[in-house]
Amino acid sequence: MSLTSEERMVVAAAVVIYIVLNMIMWTAIVLINRKKRKKNQIAQRVSAELPPEAKPGERVLMLQPDENGELQKAFGARKSVPTADEEFLQKGPGDNFRIVRSIIIVHSDERIK
Amino acid sequence: MNYIVVADTDVGISKSVNQDSLCIKTAETSLCKAAMLMVCDGMGGLAKGEVASAEVVRSFSEWFDSCFEQELTSWNWDRIASITVDRLKELNSRIIAYGEHNGIKLGTTATGMLCVNSQYMIFHVGDTRVYKISGDVVQLTDDHTFVNREIKLGRMTPEEALRDPRRNALIQCIGVTGDVSPEISFGNLESGAHYLICSDGLRHDVTNEEILDILSPQQVTTRSSIEARLREMIELVKIRNEKDNISGAVLRAEF
């Protein structure tokens, strides 16, 4: 049996709608799974890495060897090093250097050699 | 150009030993002025934090006294940054070796500002902070915590960090692990502003609004008044039951 042109249009529209709905559904599934995976990774790090006696948000030490150089990447990059200011460069540092004020407050006489 | 520098510290209401160490210095020649401030917070959970923090402060004090004049003759911020990083890494190794030799673990944060005329460099390891106080209070250093590292590496958002239980977990200090990456930053001093370096004991129980109110650069302009206000802030956090050692150093530049 052959379809009329109107029936063919309806079928075509239904197919398009079906494809679009499928695309939306699969995209949503992928995004939800990705979010779940990330949450699980974070949750695993939580249970694995905080010292067991630490309360959440408490200042604790979590000092571990930095095997991947992540400390350097996160904190060690040196940004925007300035040149000395122009007047200083032109006139130089001057003379008669003297320390005007010097206060050191420590609570141990022990030195580390 | 004029620098005013003050420092104050308190053992606090609970501890028997003050493990914080501080240093403030100013120097001048016929043509320039310089200043250095440092606050080091010895790690309370480890042994002999006061020995570690004192060693770091003394090391930089000795460098300023003996080498700074020579450095001024060919001043180069990149070189100064390298010298500073090298010194912090050398101290890190030395303190680790001392700890291994004595069967203990000791460590300290290390945060300082070095100023020449209107320029400054901040060097920083840990969670001691530098604030700039002018019309508002701006934190100039990052806390070296787990979540800040994750944010900088793009593995966590600031919103996630606020909820993360490791948000105050410190991941680097001087003297404990072989890997330390000091943070170096530069800037220009604002005339009339205050720069506060403080250990975490001073900032836990005060808001930024209170810091601005107590150390207002418009109202607090002399050395004696800055000293008095810094002491006032220390006494305030003691009343609020702060249990840690409490330390702060303030620089005011006028030009």
Tab-separated table of C-alpha atoms in Angstrom:
chain	number	residue	atom	x	y	z
A	1	MET	CA	0.000	0.000	0.000
A	2	SER	CA	1.479	3.353	-0.780
A	3	LEU	CA	1.338	6.365	1.486
A	4	THR	CA	-0.069	9.677	0.558
A	5	SER	CA	2.288	12.649	0.699
A	6	GLU	CA	0.651	13.816	3.895
A	7	GLU	CA	1.144	10.420	5.560
A	8	ARG	CA	4.814	10.419	4.427
A	9	MET	CA	5.311	13.838	5.999
A	10	VAL	CA	3.861	12.628	9.287
A	11	VAL	CA	6.145	9.588	9.326
A	12	ALA	CA	9.180	11.727	8.522
A	13	ALA	CA	8.321	14.161	11.309
A	14	ALA	CA	7.884	11.284	13.759
A	15	VAL	CA	11.275	9.872	12.809
A	16	VAL	CA	12.966	13.245	13.269
A	17	ILE	CA	11.320	13.756	16.640
A	18	TYR	CA	12.358	10.245	17.694
A	19	ILE	CA	15.991	10.894	16.731
A	20	VAL	CA	16.122	14.267	18.485
A	21	LEU	CA	14.560	12.871	21.661
A	22	ASN	CA	17.077	10.021	21.644
A	23	MET	CA	19.981	12.448	21.286
A	24	ILE	CA	18.710	14.539	24.191
A	25	MET	CA	18.189	11.457	26.350
A	26	TRP	CA	21.657	9.994	25.699
A	27	THR	CA	23.369	13.351	26.251
A	28	ALA	CA	21.594	13.685	29.590
A	29	ILE	CA	22.592	10.146	30.591
A	30	VAL	CA	26.262	10.804	29.745
A	31	LEU	CA	26.323	14.081	31.700
A	32	ILE	CA	24.622	12.561	34.745
A	33	ASN	CA	27.059	9.635	34.778
A	34	ARG	CA	30.015	11.962	34.466
A	35	LYS	CA	28.794	14.019	37.429
A	36	LYS	CA	28.216	10.848	39.475
A	37	ARG	CA	31.716	9.588	38.697
A	38	LYS	CA	33.284	12.904	39.730
A	39	LYS	CA	31.268	12.900	42.969
A	40	ASN	CA	32.412	9.358	43.741
A	41	GLN	CA	36.036	10.304	43.115
A	42	ILE	CA	35.765	13.226	45.494
A	43	ALA	CA	33.982	11.063	48.068
A	44	GLN	CA	36.746	8.473	47.842
A	45	ARG	CA	39.391	11.150	48.367
A	46	VAL	CA	37.459	12.400	51.399
A	47	SER	CA	37.420	9.041	53.110
A	48	ALA	CA	40.999	8.241	52.140
A	49	GLU	CA	42.890	11.436	52.859
A	50	LEU	CA	41.744	13.396	55.897
A	51	PRO	CA	43.386	12.246	59.128
A	52	PRO	CA	40.806	10.049	60.851
A	53	GLU	CA	40.610	12.180	63.976
A	54	ALA	CA	40.083	15.432	62.053
A	55	LYS	CA	36.714	17.137	62.110
A	56	PRO	CA	35.470	18.479	58.746
A	57	GLY	CA	36.766	22.028	58.204
A	58	GLU	CA	39.294	21.736	61.034
A	59	ARG	CA	42.817	23.055	60.371
A	60	VAL	CA	44.904	19.904	60.008
A	61	LEU	CA	48.141	18.955	58.348
A	62	MET	CA	47.875	16.836	55.214
A	63	LEU	CA	51.530	16.845	54.247
A	64	GLN	CA	52.437	14.288	51.601
A	65	PRO	CA	55.293	14.000	49.109
A	66	ASP	CA	54.490	15.936	45.981
A	67	GLU	CA	55.115	13.221	43.409
A	68	ASN	CA	53.547	14.959	40.439
A	69	GLY	CA	54.893	18.448	41.015
A	70	GLU	CA	51.393	19.723	41.708
A	71	LEU	CA	52.517	22.117	44.445
A	72	GLN	CA	54.800	23.856	41.969
A	73	LYS	CA	52.037	24.006	39.352
A	74	ALA	CA	49.484	25.330	41.821
A	75	PHE	CA	51.542	27.769	43.893
A	76	GLY	CA	55.075	28.034	42.551
A	77	ALA	CA	54.584	29.792	39.210
A	78	ARG	CA	56.193	33.196	39.279
A	79	LYS	CA	53.977	35.818	37.716
A	80	SER	CA	54.722	39.311	36.410
A	81	VAL	CA	58.154	39.979	37.808
A	82	PRO	CA	58.578	43.750	37.773
A	83	THR	CA	61.684	45.705	36.972
A	84	ALA	CA	62.915	48.073	39.656
A	85	ASP	CA	61.177	51.416	39.441
A	86	GLU	CA	62.569	53.890	36.964
A	87	GLU	CA	63.816	56.464	39.416
A	88	PHE	CA	65.683	53.771	41.297
A	89	LEU	CA	67.241	52.497	38.081
A	90	GLN	CA	68.294	55.974	36.982
A	91	LYS	CA	69.641	57.291	40.248
A	92	GLY	CA	70.896	54.047	41.744
A	93	PRO	CA	70.503	52.883	45.336
A	94	GLY	CA	72.313	55.799	46.951
A	95	ASP	CA	74.841	55.478	49.724
A	96	ASN	CA	75.129	55.488	53.513
A	97	PHE	CA	73.100	52.309	53.896
A	98	ARG	CA	71.852	51.880	57.451
A	99	ILE	CA	69.400	49.629	59.219
A	100	VAL	CA	66.897	51.923	60.892
A	101	ARG	CA	64.702	49.510	62.819
A	102	SER	CA	65.207	45.814	63.539
A	103	ILE	CA	63.020	43.691	65.785
A	104	ILE	CA	63.128	39.900	65.922
A	105	ILE	CA	60.741	37.992	68.165
A	106	VAL	CA	61.561	34.305	68.682
A	107	HIS	CA	60.865	31.857	71.489
A	108	SER	CA	63.818	29.522	71.274
A	109	ASP	CA	67.575	29.947	71.578
A	110	GLU	CA	68.202	26.693	69.748
A	111	ARG	CA	69.788	26.942	66.292
A	112	ILE	CA	69.555	24.385	63.513
A	113	LYS	CA	72.922	23.927	61.813
B	1	MET	CA	58.852	57.967	51.447
B	2	ASN	CA	58.362	56.589	54.919
B	3	TYR	CA	57.704	53.126	56.289
B	4	ILE	CA	56.109	52.398	59.647
B	5	VAL	CA	56.476	48.783	60.793
B	6	VAL	CA	55.119	47.186	63.965
B	7	ALA	CA	54.845	43.639	65.258
B	8	ASP	CA	53.202	41.936	68.196
B	9	THR	CA	52.644	38.418	69.402
B	10	ASP	CA	50.896	36.590	72.230
B	11	VAL	CA	51.066	32.997	73.442
B	12	GLY	CA	47.260	33.038	73.732
B	13	ILE	CA	44.957	31.671	76.404
B	14	SER	CA	45.648	27.986	76.088
B	15	LYS	CA	49.172	27.113	74.938
B	16	SER	CA	52.235	27.047	77.171
B	17	VAL	CA	54.697	27.868	74.382
B	18	ASN	CA	54.530	30.557	71.723
B	19	GLN	CA	55.642	28.847	68.521
B	20	ASP	CA	55.289	31.940	66.349
B	21	SER	CA	58.317	33.989	65.324
B	22	LEU	CA	58.373	37.441	63.757
B	23	CYS	CA	60.776	39.910	62.268
B	24	ILE	CA	60.390	43.537	61.172
B	25	LYS	CA	63.171	45.625	59.655
B	26	THR	CA	63.552	48.914	57.871
B	27	ALA	CA	66.632	50.278	56.154
B	28	GLU	CA	67.532	53.329	54.131
B	29	THR	CA	70.155	54.907	51.948
B	30	SER	CA	70.418	58.460	50.731
B	31	LEU	CA	68.076	57.584	47.869
B	32	CYS	CA	65.862	54.654	48.831
B	33	LYS	CA	64.000	52.946	51.619
B	34	ALA	CA	63.506	49.250	52.254
B	35	ALA	CA	61.563	47.088	54.663
B	36	MET	CA	61.160	43.427	55.480
B	37	LEU	CA	58.425	41.796	57.569
B	38	MET	CA	58.030	38.111	58.371
B	39	VAL	CA	55.642	35.986	60.398
B	40	CYS	CA	56.324	32.271	60.854
B	41	ASP	CA	53.812	30.046	62.622
B	42	GLY	CA	55.425	26.920	64.096
B	43	MET	CA	53.264	23.878	63.584
B	44	GLY	CA	51.570	23.173	66.888
B	45	GLY	CA	50.770	19.588	66.105
B	46	LEU	CA	54.457	18.833	65.632
B	47	ALA	CA	57.336	19.098	68.085
B	48	LYS	CA	59.503	22.203	68.559
B	49	GLY	CA	57.572	24.455	66.203
B	50	GLU	CA	59.211	27.436	67.923
B	51	VAL	CA	62.648	26.130	66.907
B	52	ALA	CA	61.606	25.805	63.262
B	53	SER	CA	59.931	29.205	63.059
B	54	ALA	CA	62.833	30.893	64.855
B	55	GLU	CA	65.360	29.391	62.458
B	56	VAL	CA	63.489	30.686	59.404
B	57	VAL	CA	63.100	34.176	60.830
B	58	ARG	CA	66.746	34.356	61.932
B	59	SER	CA	67.945	33.163	58.537
B	60	PHE	CA	66.117	35.929	56.688
B	61	SER	CA	67.089	38.504	59.285
B	62	GLU	CA	70.748	37.576	58.850
B	63	TRP	CA	70.404	37.778	55.071
B	64	PHE	CA	68.888	41.248	55.311
B	65	ASP	CA	71.611	42.463	57.663
B	66	SER	CA	74.549	41.062	55.711
B	67	CYS	CA	73.527	40.821	52.044
B	68	PHE	CA	70.810	43.349	51.373
B	69	GLU	CA	73.080	46.358	50.945
B	70	GLN	CA	75.075	44.539	48.279
B	71	GLU	CA	71.888	43.428	46.480
B	72	LEU	CA	70.715	47.030	46.302
B	73	THR	CA	73.675	47.983	44.109
B	74	SER	CA	72.209	45.941	41.235
B	75	TRP	CA	68.633	45.372	42.305
B	76	ASN	CA	66.759	42.745	40.334
B	77	TRP	CA	63.443	41.378	41.564
B	78	ASP	CA	63.819	38.116	39.671
B	79	ARG	CA	67.145	37.480	41.331
B	80	ILE	CA	65.742	38.380	44.747
B	81	ALA	CA	62.844	35.978	44.176
B	82	SER	CA	65.272	33.196	43.258
B	83	ILE	CA	67.430	33.906	46.301
B	84	THR	CA	64.330	33.803	48.502
B	85	VAL	CA	63.036	30.533	47.067
B	86	ASP	CA	66.485	28.961	47.353
B	87	ARG	CA	66.765	30.086	50.973
B	88	LEU	CA	63.362	28.652	51.863
B	89	LYS	CA	64.215	25.343	50.194
B	90	GLU	CA	67.566	25.209	51.955
B	91	LEU	CA	65.838	25.868	55.284
B	92	ASN	CA	63.330	23.162	54.445
B	93	SER	CA	66.118	20.630	53.894
B	94	ARG	CA	68.014	21.708	56.982
B	95	ILE	CA	64.985	21.477	59.253
B	96	ILE	CA	64.033	18.075	57.827
B	97	ALA	CA	67.580	16.815	58.475
B	98	TYR	CA	67.463	18.180	62.032
B	99	GLY	CA	64.159	16.431	62.611
B	100	GLU	CA	65.437	13.126	61.260
B	101	HIS	CA	68.571	13.381	63.386
B	102	ASN	CA	66.498	14.013	66.514
B	103	GLY	CA	63.645	11.654	65.738
B	104	ILE	CA	61.011	14.393	65.640
B	105	LYS	CA	58.911	16.198	63.051
B	106	LEU	CA	58.960	19.974	63.148
B	107	GLY	CA	57.685	22.556	60.747
B	108	THR	CA	56.583	26.124	60.260
B	109	THR	CA	54.748	28.380	57.893
B	110	ALA	CA	56.775	31.233	56.429
B	111	THR	CA	55.313	34.444	55.058
B	112	GLY	CA	57.098	37.702	54.415
B	113	MET	CA	57.100	40.978	52.552
B	114	LEU	CA	60.170	42.677	51.146
B	115	CYS	CA	59.703	46.287	50.063
B	116	VAL	CA	61.985	48.627	48.167
B	117	ASN	CA	60.556	52.103	47.713
B	118	SER	CA	57.023	51.605	46.394
B	119	GLN	CA	57.439	48.017	45.187
B	120	TYR	CA	57.028	44.830	47.148
B	121	MET	CA	57.511	41.112	46.899
B	122	ILE	CA	55.562	38.628	49.014
B	123	PHE	CA	57.030	35.192	49.698
B	124	HIS	CA	54.814	32.609	51.270
B	125	VAL	CA	54.501	28.968	52.349
B	126	GLY	CA	51.531	27.818	54.431
B	127	ASP	CA	48.438	29.545	55.771
B	128	THR	CA	49.800	32.659	57.393
B	129	ARG	CA	48.173	35.524	55.459
B	130	VAL	CA	48.982	38.934	54.045
B	131	TYR	CA	46.113	41.436	53.879
B	132	LYS	CA	46.044	44.818	52.252
B	133	ILE	CA	43.835	47.208	54.226
B	134	SER	CA	42.716	50.387	52.531
B	135	GLY	CA	39.102	51.017	51.505
B	136	ASP	CA	38.487	47.334	52.123
B	137	VAL	CA	40.434	44.260	53.162
B	138	VAL	CA	41.996	42.189	50.408
B	139	GLN	CA	43.844	38.939	51.009
B	140	LEU	CA	47.074	38.997	48.983
B	141	THR	CA	48.159	35.391	49.629
B	142	ASP	CA	46.537	32.035	48.983
B	143	ASP	CA	46.263	29.569	51.835
B	144	HIS	CA	48.277	26.504	50.875
B	145	THR	CA	45.421	24.168	51.579
B	146	PHE	CA	44.233	21.082	49.794
B	147	VAL	CA	41.187	22.780	48.259
B	148	ASN	CA	43.142	25.798	47.011
B	149	ARG	CA	45.523	23.484	45.227
B	150	GLU	CA	42.595	21.630	43.651
B	151	ILE	CA	40.995	24.905	42.543
B	152	LYS	CA	44.219	26.151	40.970
B	153	LEU	CA	44.656	22.855	39.140
B	154	GLY	CA	41.091	23.068	37.853
B	155	ARG	CA	39.920	19.967	39.701
B	156	MET	CA	37.510	21.706	42.066
B	157	THR	CA	35.288	24.757	41.903
B	158	PRO	CA	35.242	27.401	44.655
B	159	GLU	CA	31.686	26.340	45.446
B	160	GLU	CA	32.759	22.713	45.982
B	161	ALA	CA	35.706	23.896	48.065
B	162	LEU	CA	33.418	25.695	50.511
B	163	ARG	CA	31.663	22.417	51.323
B	164	ASP	CA	34.729	20.171	51.270
B	165	PRO	CA	35.773	18.838	54.701
B	166	ARG	CA	39.439	19.301	53.722
B	167	ARG	CA	39.022	23.058	53.184
B	168	ASN	CA	41.457	23.898	55.995
B	169	ALA	CA	43.860	21.015	55.472
B	170	LEU	CA	47.354	22.486	55.077
B	171	ILE	CA	49.441	20.772	52.415
B	172	GLN	CA	52.785	22.509	52.671
B	173	CYS	CA	54.999	24.109	55.244
B	174	ILE	CA	58.740	24.448	55.825
B	175	GLY	CA	60.522	21.496	57.379
B	176	VAL	CA	58.304	18.469	56.930
B	177	THR	CA	58.371	17.071	53.398
B	178	GLY	CA	61.091	17.324	50.789
B	179	ASP	CA	58.826	19.156	48.350
B	180	VAL	CA	58.092	22.792	49.011
B	181	SER	CA	56.997	25.329	46.409
B	182	PRO	CA	57.070	28.863	47.791
B	183	GLU	CA	54.574	31.287	46.353
B	184	ILE	CA	56.098	34.547	45.117
B	185	SER	CA	54.056	37.565	44.113
B	186	PHE	CA	54.762	41.206	43.407
B	187	GLY	CA	52.917	44.468	43.634
B	188	ASN	CA	53.041	48.188	44.193
B	189	LEU	CA	52.452	49.617	47.622
B	190	GLU	CA	49.509	51.956	48.015
B	191	SER	CA	50.420	55.080	49.922
B	192	GLY	CA	48.592	55.210	53.215
B	193	ALA	CA	47.424	51.589	53.112
B	194	HIS	CA	48.210	49.039	55.805
B	195	TYR	CA	49.653	45.614	55.047
B	196	LEU	CA	48.997	43.042	57.760
B	197	ILE	CA	50.824	39.721	57.959
B	198	CYS	CA	49.170	37.475	60.534
B	199	SER	CA	49.210	33.923	61.763
B	200	ASP	CA	45.941	32.021	61.632
B	201	GLY	CA	45.451	32.596	65.350
B	202	LEU	CA	44.861	36.302	64.693
B	203	ARG	CA	42.412	35.936	61.816
B	204	HIS	CA	40.220	33.008	62.913
B	205	ASP	CA	37.836	35.033	65.033
B	206	VAL	CA	37.763	38.435	63.363
B	207	THR	CA	35.867	39.428	60.266
B	208	ASN	CA	37.304	41.541	57.467
B	209	GLU	CA	35.017	44.359	58.563
B	210	GLU	CA	36.513	44.253	62.047
B	211	ILE	CA	40.050	44.219	60.645
B	212	LEU	CA	39.201	47.303	58.597
B	213	ASP	CA	37.612	48.998	61.586
B	214	ILE	CA	40.457	48.266	64.010
B	215	LEU	CA	43.328	48.988	61.615
B	216	SER	CA	41.653	51.696	59.565
B	217	PRO	CA	44.430	53.436	57.604
B	218	GLN	CA	42.491	56.694	57.673
B	219	GLN	CA	42.240	56.804	61.461
B	220	VAL	CA	45.295	54.850	62.603
B	221	THR	CA	48.303	56.625	61.184
B	222	THR	CA	51.138	56.686	63.710
B	223	ARG	CA	53.392	53.914	64.942
B	224	SER	CA	52.054	54.068	68.469
B	225	SER	CA	48.428	53.958	67.347
B	226	ILE	CA	49.091	51.019	64.990
B	227	GLU	CA	50.848	49.178	67.836
B	228	ALA	CA	47.907	49.866	70.146
B	229	ARG	CA	45.347	48.709	67.602
B	230	LEU	CA	47.267	45.526	66.799
B	231	ARG	CA	47.373	44.714	70.510
B	232	GLU	CA	43.655	45.493	70.693
B	233	MET	CA	42.995	42.953	67.954
B	234	ILE	CA	45.057	40.335	69.776
B	235	GLU	CA	43.150	40.925	73.022
B	236	LEU	CA	39.856	40.739	71.145
B	237	VAL	CA	40.550	37.281	69.741
B	238	LYS	CA	41.688	36.097	73.171
B	239	ILE	CA	38.348	37.209	74.599
B	240	ARG	CA	36.724	35.236	71.781
B	241	ASN	CA	38.461	32.146	73.071
B	242	GLU	CA	41.107	31.759	70.372
B	243	LYS	CA	43.326	28.918	71.599
B	244	ASP	CA	46.284	29.292	69.228
B	245	ASN	CA	49.306	31.606	69.390
B	246	ILE	CA	48.435	35.024	67.963
B	247	SER	CA	50.827	37.125	65.873
B	248	GLY	CA	50.747	40.033	63.485
B	249	ALA	CA	53.042	42.493	61.740
B	250	VAL	CA	51.884	45.675	60.032
B	251	LEU	CA	53.520	47.879	57.408
B	252	ARG	CA	52.300	51.352	56.578
B	253	ALA	CA	53.919	53.109	53.628
B	254	GLU	CA	53.570	56.815	52.971
B	255	PHE	CA	54.857	58.538	49.858
